[in-house]
PDB file of C-alpha atoms in Angstrom:
ATOM      1  CA  UNK A   7      10.599  11.484 -14.693  1.00  0.00           C
ATOM      2  CA  UNK A   8      11.553  12.445 -18.260  1.00  0.00           C
ATOM      3  CA  UNK A   9       8.833  12.203 -20.891  1.00  0.00           C
ATOM      4  CA  UNK A  10       9.520  10.614 -24.262  1.00  0.00           C
ATOM      5  CA  UNK A  11       7.863  11.428 -27.538  1.00  0.00           C
ATOM      6  CA  UNK A  12       6.901   8.368 -29.559  1.00  0.00           C
ATOM      7  CA  UNK A  13       9.864   9.021 -31.881  1.00  0.00           C
ATOM      8  CA  UNK A  14      12.268   9.407 -28.928  1.00  0.00           C
ATOM      9  CA  UNK A  15      11.003   6.193 -27.302  1.00  0.00           C
ATOM     10  CA  UNK A  16      11.416   4.303 -30.575  1.00  0.00           C
ATOM     11  CA  UNK A  17      14.947   5.668 -30.993  1.00  0.00           C
ATOM     12  CA  UNK A  18      15.827   4.766 -27.388  1.00  0.00           C
ATOM     13  CA  UNK A  19      14.455   1.256 -27.864  1.00  0.00           C
ATOM     14  CA  UNK A  20      16.611   0.851 -30.983  1.00  0.00           C
ATOM     15  CA  UNK A  21      19.646   2.053 -29.028  1.00  0.00           C
ATOM     16  CA  UNK A  22      18.812  -0.351 -26.178  1.00  0.00           C
ATOM     17  CA  UNK A  23      18.338  -3.428 -28.397  1.00  0.00           C
ATOM     18  CA  UNK A  24      21.888  -4.788 -27.920  1.00  0.00           C
ATOM     19  CA  UNK A  25      21.544  -4.391 -24.137  1.00  0.00           C
ATOM     20  CA  UNK A  26      18.117  -6.037 -24.177  1.00  0.00           C
ATOM     21  CA  UNK A  27      19.422  -8.915 -26.301  1.00  0.00           C
ATOM     22  CA  UNK A  28      22.286  -9.383 -23.839  1.00  0.00           C
ATOM     23  CA  UNK A  29      19.826  -9.250 -20.935  1.00  0.00           C
ATOM     24  CA  UNK A  30      17.756 -12.047 -22.515  1.00  0.00           C
ATOM     25  CA  UNK A  31      20.860 -14.217 -23.010  1.00  0.00           C
ATOM     26  CA  UNK A  32      22.135 -13.665 -19.463  1.00  0.00           C
ATOM     27  CA  UNK A  33      18.628 -14.245 -18.074  1.00  0.00           C
ATOM     28  CA  UNK A  34      18.589 -17.661 -19.788  1.00  0.00           C
ATOM     29  CA  UNK A  35      22.079 -18.524 -18.504  1.00  0.00           C
ATOM     30  CA  UNK A  36      21.122 -17.522 -14.964  1.00  0.00           C
ATOM     31  CA  UNK A  37      17.969 -19.647 -15.124  1.00  0.00           C
ATOM     32  CA  UNK A  38      19.935 -22.660 -16.361  1.00  0.00           C
ATOM     33  CA  UNK A  39      22.609 -22.207 -13.721  1.00  0.00           C
ATOM     34  CA  UNK A  40      20.046 -21.809 -10.931  1.00  0.00           C
ATOM     35  CA  UNK A  41      18.177 -24.930 -12.062  1.00  0.00           C
ATOM     36  CA  UNK A  42      21.392 -26.934 -12.183  1.00  0.00           C
ATOM     37  CA  UNK A  43      22.224 -25.955  -8.609  1.00  0.00           C
ATOM     38  CA  UNK A  44      18.799 -26.830  -7.233  1.00  0.00           C
ATOM     39  CA  UNK A  45      17.765 -30.190  -5.796  1.00  0.00           C
ATOM     40  CA  UNK A  46      17.978 -32.828  -8.507  1.00  0.00           C
ATOM     41  CA  UNK A  47      19.406 -30.277 -10.933  1.00  0.00           C
ATOM     42  CA  UNK A  48      21.098 -31.377 -14.110  1.00  0.00           C
ATOM     43  CA  UNK A  49      24.697 -30.185 -14.354  1.00  0.00           C
ATOM     44  CA  UNK A  50      25.339 -27.535 -16.992  1.00  0.00           C
ATOM     45  CA  UNK A  51      28.503 -26.740 -18.922  1.00  0.00           C
ATOM     46  CA  UNK A  52      27.865 -23.090 -17.986  1.00  0.00           C
ATOM     47  CA  UNK A  53      29.413 -23.672 -14.566  1.00  0.00           C
ATOM     48  CA  UNK A  54      28.207 -23.504 -10.995  1.00  0.00           C
ATOM     49  CA  UNK A  55      27.643 -21.072  -8.140  1.00  0.00           C
ATOM     50  CA  UNK A  56      30.418 -18.591  -9.101  1.00  0.00           C
ATOM     51  CA  UNK A  57      29.013 -18.318 -12.631  1.00  0.00           C
ATOM     52  CA  UNK A  58      25.478 -17.886 -11.276  1.00  0.00           C
ATOM     53  CA  UNK A  59      26.632 -15.065  -9.001  1.00  0.00           C
ATOM     54  CA  UNK A  60      28.437 -13.449 -11.965  1.00  0.00           C
ATOM     55  CA  UNK A  61      25.314 -13.764 -14.130  1.00  0.00           C
ATOM     56  CA  UNK A  62      23.160 -12.219 -11.393  1.00  0.00           C
ATOM     57  CA  UNK A  63      25.603  -9.312 -11.056  1.00  0.00           C
ATOM     58  CA  UNK A  64      25.578  -8.786 -14.813  1.00  0.00           C
ATOM     59  CA  UNK A  65      21.769  -8.869 -14.845  1.00  0.00           C
ATOM     60  CA  UNK A  66      21.719  -6.139 -12.186  1.00  0.00           C
ATOM     61  CA  UNK A  67      24.150  -4.061 -14.258  1.00  0.00           C
ATOM     62  CA  UNK A  68      22.125  -4.495 -17.458  1.00  0.00           C
ATOM     63  CA  UNK A  69      18.861  -3.670 -15.685  1.00  0.00           C
ATOM     64  CA  UNK A  70      20.412  -0.513 -14.223  1.00  0.00           C
ATOM     65  CA  UNK A  71      21.705   0.576 -17.634  1.00  0.00           C
ATOM     66  CA  UNK A  72      18.187   0.237 -19.076  1.00  0.00           C
ATOM     67  CA  UNK A  73      16.588   2.139 -16.193  1.00  0.00           C
ATOM     68  CA  UNK A  74      19.215   4.888 -16.397  1.00  0.00           C
ATOM     69  CA  UNK A  75      17.709   5.904 -19.758  1.00  0.00           C
ATOM     70  CA  UNK A  76      14.386   6.829 -18.158  1.00  0.00           C
ATOM     71  CA  UNK A  77      12.686   3.686 -19.461  1.00  0.00           C
ATOM     72  CA  UNK A  78      10.924   1.614 -16.816  1.00  0.00           C
ATOM     73  CA  UNK A  79      11.692  -2.102 -16.804  1.00  0.00           C
ATOM     74  CA  UNK A  80       8.409  -3.625 -15.615  1.00  0.00           C
ATOM     75  CA  UNK A  81       9.069  -7.282 -16.351  1.00  0.00           C
ATOM     76  CA  UNK A  82      12.087  -9.509 -16.793  1.00  0.00           C
ATOM     77  CA  UNK A  83      10.554 -12.670 -18.250  1.00  0.00           C
ATOM     78  CA  UNK A  84       9.294 -11.618 -20.680  1.00  0.00           C
ATOM     79  CA  UNK A  85      10.962  -8.223 -20.876  1.00  0.00           C
ATOM     80  CA  UNK A  86       8.456  -5.418 -20.550  1.00  0.00           C
ATOM     81  CA  UNK A  87       9.538  -1.797 -20.970  1.00  0.00           C
ATOM     82  CA  UNK A  88       7.483   1.328 -20.455  1.00  0.00           C
ATOM     83  CA  UNK A  89       8.486   4.795 -21.626  1.00  0.00           C
ATOM     84  CA  UNK A  90       6.741   7.689 -19.845  1.00  0.00           C
ATOM     85  CA  UNK A  91       5.033   9.935 -22.382  1.00  0.00           C
ATOM     86  CA  UNK A  92       2.143  12.247 -22.997  1.00  0.00           C
ATOM     87  CA  UNK A  93      -0.468  11.524 -25.662  1.00  0.00           C
ATOM     88  CA  UNK A  94      -3.205  14.001 -26.428  1.00  0.00           C
ATOM     89  CA  UNK A  95      -2.535  15.730 -23.101  1.00  0.00           C
ATOM     90  CA  UNK A  96      -2.783  12.548 -21.039  1.00  0.00           C
ATOM     91  CA  UNK A  97       0.133  10.948 -19.177  1.00  0.00           C
ATOM     92  CA  UNK A  98       0.687   7.453 -20.545  1.00  0.00           C
ATOM     93  CA  UNK A  99       3.331   4.773 -20.802  1.00  0.00           C
ATOM     94  CA  UNK A 100       4.509   3.707 -24.241  1.00  0.00           C
ATOM     95  CA  UNK A 101       4.781  -0.038 -23.985  1.00  0.00           C
ATOM     96  CA  UNK A 102       7.196  -2.566 -25.505  1.00  0.00           C
ATOM     97  CA  UNK A 103       6.956  -6.288 -24.803  1.00  0.00           C
ATOM     98  CA  UNK A 104       9.728  -8.745 -25.664  1.00  0.00           C
ATOM     99  CA  UNK A 105       8.907 -10.065 -29.122  1.00  0.00           C
ATOM    100  CA  UNK A 106       7.282  -6.829 -30.332  1.00  0.00           C
ATOM    101  CA  UNK A 107       8.914  -5.371 -33.435  1.00  0.00           C
ATOM    102  CA  UNK A 108       8.821  -1.886 -31.969  1.00  0.00           C
ATOM    103  CA  UNK A 109       6.737   0.414 -29.837  1.00  0.00           C
ATOM    104  CA  UNK A 110       3.181   0.229 -31.069  1.00  0.00           C
ATOM    105  CA  UNK A 111       1.229   0.252 -27.813  1.00  0.00           C
ATOM    106  CA  UNK A 112       0.498   2.502 -24.857  1.00  0.00           C
ATOM    107  CA  UNK A 113      -1.533   2.393 -21.677  1.00  0.00           C
ATOM    108  CA  UNK A 114      -2.731   4.866 -19.098  1.00  0.00           C
ATOM    109  CA  UNK A 115      -0.697   5.066 -15.907  1.00  0.00           C
ATOM    110  CA  UNK A 116      -3.555   3.707 -13.814  1.00  0.00           C
ATOM    111  CA  UNK A 117      -4.405   0.753 -16.067  1.00  0.00           C
ATOM    112  CA  UNK A 118      -1.129  -1.037 -16.625  1.00  0.00           C
ATOM    113  CA  UNK A 119      -0.561  -3.790 -19.168  1.00  0.00           C
ATOM    114  CA  UNK A 120      -4.212  -4.897 -19.158  1.00  0.00           C
ATOM    115  CA  UNK A 121      -5.149  -1.469 -20.541  1.00  0.00           C
ATOM    116  CA  UNK A 122      -2.779  -1.626 -23.539  1.00  0.00           C
ATOM    117  CA  UNK A 123      -4.076   0.015 -26.690  1.00  0.00           C
ATOM    118  CA  UNK A 124      -2.508   0.442 -30.106  1.00  0.00           C
ATOM    119  CA  UNK A 125      -0.880   3.814 -30.674  1.00  0.00           C
ATOM    120  CA  UNK A 126      -3.029   6.083 -32.812  1.00  0.00           C
ATOM    121  CA  UNK A 127      -1.874   6.367 -36.415  1.00  0.00           C
TER     122      UNK A 127
END
């Protein structure tokens, strides 16, 4: 598992932003398509089952491209990314949550999201 510095994680997040934006858009399309195909679903101009399958395949591809960077995709709705790092000699995960401007949080490996703390200045 590669370790990121805070600067490297921030740079990787910036590089990943177009992929993450695309992931959010495809996630919404897939949700709309799935709802339209369910019992009592409202038809959508996005299409039907073939378009849902295509959206699911694209989601898998986008998720893989994020994980290939060494970042850990922990949540899809909302997006939650962790970047393995070391702070003050302790293994941590630098944490980004969809809607955050950048990486400003971390948590210990054993605490998860509930243990999020602001990065030290």
